[in-house]
Amino acid sequence: MGVNSDPLLGGEGFLTTTIETLANWGRKNSLWPMPFGTACCAIEMMGVFASRFDLARFGAEVARFSPRQADLMIVSGTITYKMASVCRRIYDQMPEPKWVIAMGSCTCGGGPFDSYAVVQGIDEFLPVDVYVGGCPPRPEALIDAVIKIQKKIEMQGAPLV
Amino acid sequence: MSVDLEPVIDSLKNEFPQDIIDIKEYRGETTLLVSKERIFKICAYLKDGLDFTFLADLTAVDYLEVKSPRYEVVYHIHRFGPECEENVRIRLKAELSEEDIEIDSVTPVWSGADWLEREVYDMFGIEFIGHPDLRRILMPEDYEPFPLRKDFDVRNREASKRSFEKALEEGAD
């Protein structure tokens, strides 16, 4: 992007950019998260949305409980195989472009649950963009993950279809 | 607590002289080993005759390589009373062998047994005869193994993966 305030060209100033950059700028600053909370990490995620940590400062406060209106899935909590098909279906229902944060040790790699019922990391069935370790991670860590997603959108973006 | 249970045990012994196999007392808790053929009658008598209106828990134990018969179904039954000493709890156990892994359902006695028996079926594969809706309750319905059996490898995720992939295919329609 570049700013031009030449009086010959209108005086007030204008920007030159590409449509894709503009769209990605909008996407990155207004992420609409779909909270997929299944366990204790979801409590920490609520803390991130609430006033003390306030994810609204990064434009991502509009938690949508419908995948149709979301572009960032925050999977927070233990995912069992029975839940995994639900999780995958909800991800499939989200419109493109979309990103995924795996929040907490359980979603990253099964956490303490090395058992017959628990998925050992949601990357078995979902394309994860950012992994956040911790049990549960501090709210700052989730905010950092959102900022990393923003950087990813800024640098890689997504094609305009 | 055990002192208060004496009339209950005497009454049970009178009613079912052949079916109370063993009585154990440990730290104030009383456990009766009963024959599995009469479990329904004994439970019905405890509820209707002796006012044990509350089934606190119903579970099972797998004693693989520890003792035979292999399984025990455990009933924790509670009686509420206006007086403290009427507030008592009793534990029933019924032994099941590997070959004959069936027992009468007590859901007609306490309707709260419904989901507990489904959970025992889900985890141990014990069949409850007369249960209104004996399906798996925690694991996927097409899951084959019984995870709490001692010969099941708890780290074996193959069956879970199969159920998961099947659920994905069905959801794709």
XYZ file of C-alpha atoms in Angstrom:
334
model
C 0.000 0.000 0.000
C 1.152 3.545 -0.559
C -0.284 6.936 0.492
C -0.495 9.763 -2.001
C -1.532 13.219 -0.864
C -0.564 15.155 -3.988
C -3.000 18.150 -4.295
C -3.177 17.522 -8.028
C -4.788 14.152 -7.278
C -7.504 15.447 -4.949
C -5.525 16.768 -1.989
C -7.152 14.661 0.725
C -4.879 11.726 0.022
C -5.645 8.209 -1.139
C -4.216 4.751 -0.985
C -3.037 2.506 -3.726
C -3.244 -1.204 -3.022
C -4.441 -4.453 -4.455
C -7.841 -5.907 -3.785
C -6.224 -8.984 -2.226
C -4.121 -6.982 0.207
C -7.146 -4.941 1.192
C -9.215 -8.075 1.731
C -6.468 -9.707 3.793
C -6.092 -6.536 5.856
C -9.803 -6.755 6.615
C -9.663 -10.482 7.315
C -6.778 -10.226 9.716
C -8.289 -7.410 11.750
C -11.753 -8.892 12.044
C -11.309 -12.582 12.711
C -14.560 -14.203 13.750
C -13.686 -17.116 16.000
C -15.730 -20.272 16.307
C -15.039 -21.467 19.864
C -14.908 -25.267 19.906
C -14.474 -25.731 23.651
C -14.672 -29.253 25.019
C -12.772 -29.063 28.311
C -10.970 -26.818 30.804
C -9.082 -24.871 28.104
C -12.452 -23.420 27.120
C -12.592 -21.664 30.510
C -9.276 -20.009 29.730
C -10.595 -19.120 26.271
C -13.585 -17.392 27.888
C -11.064 -15.424 29.918
C -9.437 -14.316 26.683
C -12.760 -13.063 25.356
C -13.676 -11.299 28.609
C -12.687 -7.831 29.735
C -9.358 -8.525 31.495
C -7.606 -9.923 28.424
C -10.115 -8.621 25.887
C -9.536 -10.204 22.517
C -11.581 -7.324 21.087
C -8.351 -5.320 21.123
C -7.272 -7.531 18.233
C -10.589 -7.444 16.441
C -11.479 -11.038 17.178
C -14.177 -10.686 19.810
C -17.208 -11.732 17.753
C -17.387 -15.352 18.907
C -19.798 -17.047 16.527
C -21.469 -20.213 17.673
C -22.382 -20.994 14.104
C -19.547 -22.263 11.899
C -21.240 -20.613 8.896
C -20.280 -17.185 10.227
C -16.769 -17.923 11.458
C -13.319 -18.013 9.917
C -11.133 -18.969 12.890
C -11.716 -22.222 14.762
C -10.253 -22.324 18.271
C -10.245 -25.985 19.320
C -9.762 -25.876 23.084
C -10.044 -29.079 25.043
C -9.628 -32.828 24.850
C -10.963 -34.231 21.587
C -12.171 -37.822 21.743
C -12.656 -39.885 18.608
C -16.413 -39.658 19.128
C -16.134 -35.850 19.169
C -13.593 -35.764 16.327
C -16.156 -36.422 13.600
C -18.292 -33.566 14.999
C -15.247 -31.287 15.094
C -14.330 -32.151 11.512
C -17.903 -31.587 10.325
C -18.042 -28.178 11.979
C -14.722 -27.274 10.357
C -16.112 -28.374 6.981
C -19.131 -26.125 7.495
C -16.983 -23.025 7.920
C -16.668 -20.935 4.752
C -13.252 -20.407 3.163
C -10.855 -18.905 3.992
C -10.471 -20.396 7.463
C -7.801 -20.975 10.074
C -7.444 -23.299 13.065
C -5.793 -22.792 16.452
C -5.086 -25.928 18.503
C -5.259 -24.662 22.075
C -3.768 -26.716 24.883
C -1.749 -29.902 25.246
C -4.725 -32.179 24.577
C -5.509 -30.749 21.165
C -1.808 -30.522 20.269
C -0.931 -34.107 21.128
C -3.435 -35.815 23.383
C -2.065 -34.310 26.589
C -2.085 -36.747 29.510
C -4.731 -38.942 27.884
C -2.806 -41.701 26.144
C -5.949 -43.807 25.886
C -8.177 -45.657 23.469
C -10.711 -42.837 23.282
C -8.625 -39.682 22.840
C -7.215 -38.301 19.593
C -3.453 -37.814 19.898
C -3.440 -34.359 18.356
C -6.171 -32.804 16.232
C -3.801 -32.572 13.263
C -4.841 -36.178 12.665
C -7.972 -34.797 11.042
C -7.695 -30.978 10.865
C -5.148 -28.650 9.216
C -3.810 -26.737 12.233
C -2.227 -23.315 11.715
C -1.025 -22.494 15.238
C -0.374 -24.841 18.151
C -0.578 -23.430 21.685
C 0.966 -25.654 24.331
C 0.093 -25.536 28.022
C -2.380 -27.124 30.366
C -4.193 -24.820 30.046
C -2.210 -22.112 28.223
C -2.238 -18.638 29.719
C -4.596 -16.191 27.992
C -1.549 -14.295 26.732
C -0.508 -17.444 24.851
C -3.848 -17.610 23.045
C -3.640 -13.899 22.215
C -0.159 -14.587 20.834
C -1.639 -17.370 18.702
C -4.275 -14.997 17.318
C -1.532 -12.477 16.492
C 0.411 -15.255 14.743
C -2.710 -16.050 12.699
C -2.947 -12.358 11.829
C 0.676 -12.372 10.674
C 0.011 -15.483 8.631
C -2.971 -13.832 6.948
C -0.895 -10.733 6.288
C 1.999 -12.666 4.772
C 0.227 -15.503 2.966
C -3.336 -14.314 2.798
C -5.934 -16.234 0.943
C -6.985 -15.936 -2.686
C -10.065 -13.931 -3.578
C -12.482 -16.263 -5.259
C -23.529 -48.627 60.267
C -23.182 -52.383 60.231
C -25.085 -52.699 63.501
C -28.104 -51.015 61.952
C -27.999 -53.430 59.042
C -28.569 -56.542 61.177
C -32.357 -56.612 60.828
C -31.960 -56.091 57.081
C -29.540 -58.999 56.741
C -31.674 -61.246 58.962
C -34.705 -60.454 56.874
C -32.804 -61.190 53.651
C -31.501 -64.463 55.076
C -35.046 -65.507 56.005
C -36.391 -64.642 52.595
C -33.521 -66.049 50.511
C -31.801 -68.735 52.633
C -30.022 -70.289 49.631
C -28.962 -67.183 47.802
C -26.907 -65.152 50.284
C -23.570 -66.850 49.617
C -21.278 -64.717 51.711
C -21.370 -61.708 54.023
C -18.309 -59.536 54.402
C -17.760 -56.537 56.608
C -14.931 -54.112 56.121
C -14.563 -50.715 57.768
C -18.249 -50.518 58.548
C -19.369 -51.425 55.040
C -21.354 -54.578 54.485
C -21.075 -56.570 51.288
C -23.335 -59.470 50.419
C -22.329 -61.958 47.786
C -25.558 -63.182 46.231
C -26.355 -65.670 43.516
C -26.878 -63.995 40.174
C -30.009 -65.996 39.329
C -31.924 -64.287 42.143
C -30.520 -60.784 41.857
C -33.777 -59.348 40.557
C -35.859 -60.907 43.365
C -33.388 -59.791 46.025
C -33.311 -56.234 44.677
C -37.089 -56.086 44.425
C -37.368 -57.330 48.011
C -34.826 -54.761 49.216
C -36.786 -51.989 47.578
C -40.384 -52.992 48.279
C -39.904 -54.905 51.525
C -37.041 -53.065 53.172
C -37.455 -49.583 51.684
C -34.093 -49.343 49.921
C -35.446 -46.852 47.419
C -32.178 -45.536 46.007
C -29.648 -47.299 43.791
C -26.524 -45.236 44.406
C -24.326 -47.061 41.908
C -24.197 -50.081 39.687
C -20.878 -51.154 38.266
C -18.743 -54.200 37.534
C -15.245 -55.530 38.140
C -13.093 -57.738 35.922
C -10.954 -60.121 38.004
C -9.046 -61.585 35.069
C -6.233 -63.861 36.350
C -7.145 -62.930 39.918
C -10.099 -65.145 40.588
C -12.766 -67.185 38.917
C -15.580 -66.519 38.020
C -14.141 -63.578 36.191
C -16.719 -60.775 36.595
C -18.595 -59.262 39.513
C -21.531 -56.914 39.134
C -21.716 -54.536 42.097
C -24.819 -52.795 43.438
C -24.671 -49.985 46.010
C -28.128 -49.584 47.486
C -29.219 -46.887 49.884
C -32.113 -46.449 52.269
C -33.102 -42.967 53.362
C -34.667 -42.558 56.740
C -35.932 -39.791 58.935
C -33.622 -41.077 61.672
C -29.867 -41.168 61.211
C -29.599 -44.891 61.935
C -32.205 -45.646 59.298
C -29.977 -44.033 56.698
C -28.010 -47.095 55.628
C -26.195 -48.440 52.639
C -25.608 -52.011 51.534
C -23.470 -53.485 48.773
C -24.510 -56.506 46.731
C -22.166 -58.448 44.498
C -23.074 -61.100 41.965
C -20.472 -63.245 40.249
C -20.553 -63.865 36.503
C -18.415 -66.334 34.636
C -16.867 -65.632 31.257
C -19.026 -68.266 29.560
C -22.349 -67.040 30.950
C -22.030 -63.273 30.848
C -25.669 -62.398 31.501
C -27.591 -61.138 34.494
C -31.143 -59.916 35.077
C -31.641 -56.178 34.690
C -32.781 -54.297 37.789
C -34.130 -51.385 35.724
C -37.730 -52.466 36.465
C -36.903 -52.065 40.179
C -34.962 -48.794 40.049
C -35.400 -46.906 36.786
C -32.098 -45.162 37.569
C -30.336 -48.425 36.752
C -31.045 -47.891 33.042
C -27.973 -45.842 32.098
C -25.756 -47.520 34.698
C -26.444 -50.912 33.139
C -25.830 -49.472 29.691
C -22.466 -48.195 30.899
C -21.546 -51.607 32.342
C -22.586 -53.198 29.051
C -20.530 -50.626 27.151
C -17.389 -51.122 29.213
C -17.531 -54.830 30.111
C -19.929 -56.421 27.624
C -22.161 -57.781 30.368
C -25.667 -58.391 29.018
C -28.607 -57.320 31.164
C -31.642 -59.465 30.434
C -34.850 -57.439 30.408
C -33.156 -54.074 29.971
C -35.444 -51.774 27.933
C -32.734 -50.306 25.681
C -29.351 -52.019 25.982
C -27.102 -49.966 23.708
C -23.645 -48.495 24.149
C -23.796 -45.209 26.024
C -20.251 -43.745 25.938
C -18.422 -45.380 23.051
C -19.653 -45.131 19.434
C -22.432 -47.572 18.638
C -20.372 -49.511 16.084
C -17.403 -49.863 18.465
C -16.465 -53.532 18.959
C -14.172 -53.991 22.006
C -15.151 -53.583 25.650
C -12.537 -51.151 26.978
C -12.624 -51.855 30.722
C -11.982 -55.572 30.289
C -8.517 -56.330 31.633
C -7.442 -58.064 28.423
C -8.066 -54.876 26.419
C -5.045 -52.728 25.592
C -6.007 -49.221 26.727
C -3.648 -47.650 24.189
C -5.224 -49.468 21.259
C -6.930 -46.752 19.217
C -7.654 -48.805 16.115
C -11.327 -49.490 16.888
C -11.900 -45.831 17.782
C -10.326 -44.758 14.493
C -12.566 -47.126 12.540
C -15.683 -45.708 14.224
C -14.442 -42.169 13.620
C -13.852 -42.775 9.919
C -17.247 -44.389 9.563
C -18.892 -41.427 11.298
C -17.092 -39.083 8.902
C -18.352 -40.995 5.872
C -21.904 -41.009 7.152
C -21.691 -37.274 7.821
C -20.537 -36.580 4.277
C -23.947 -37.411 2.793
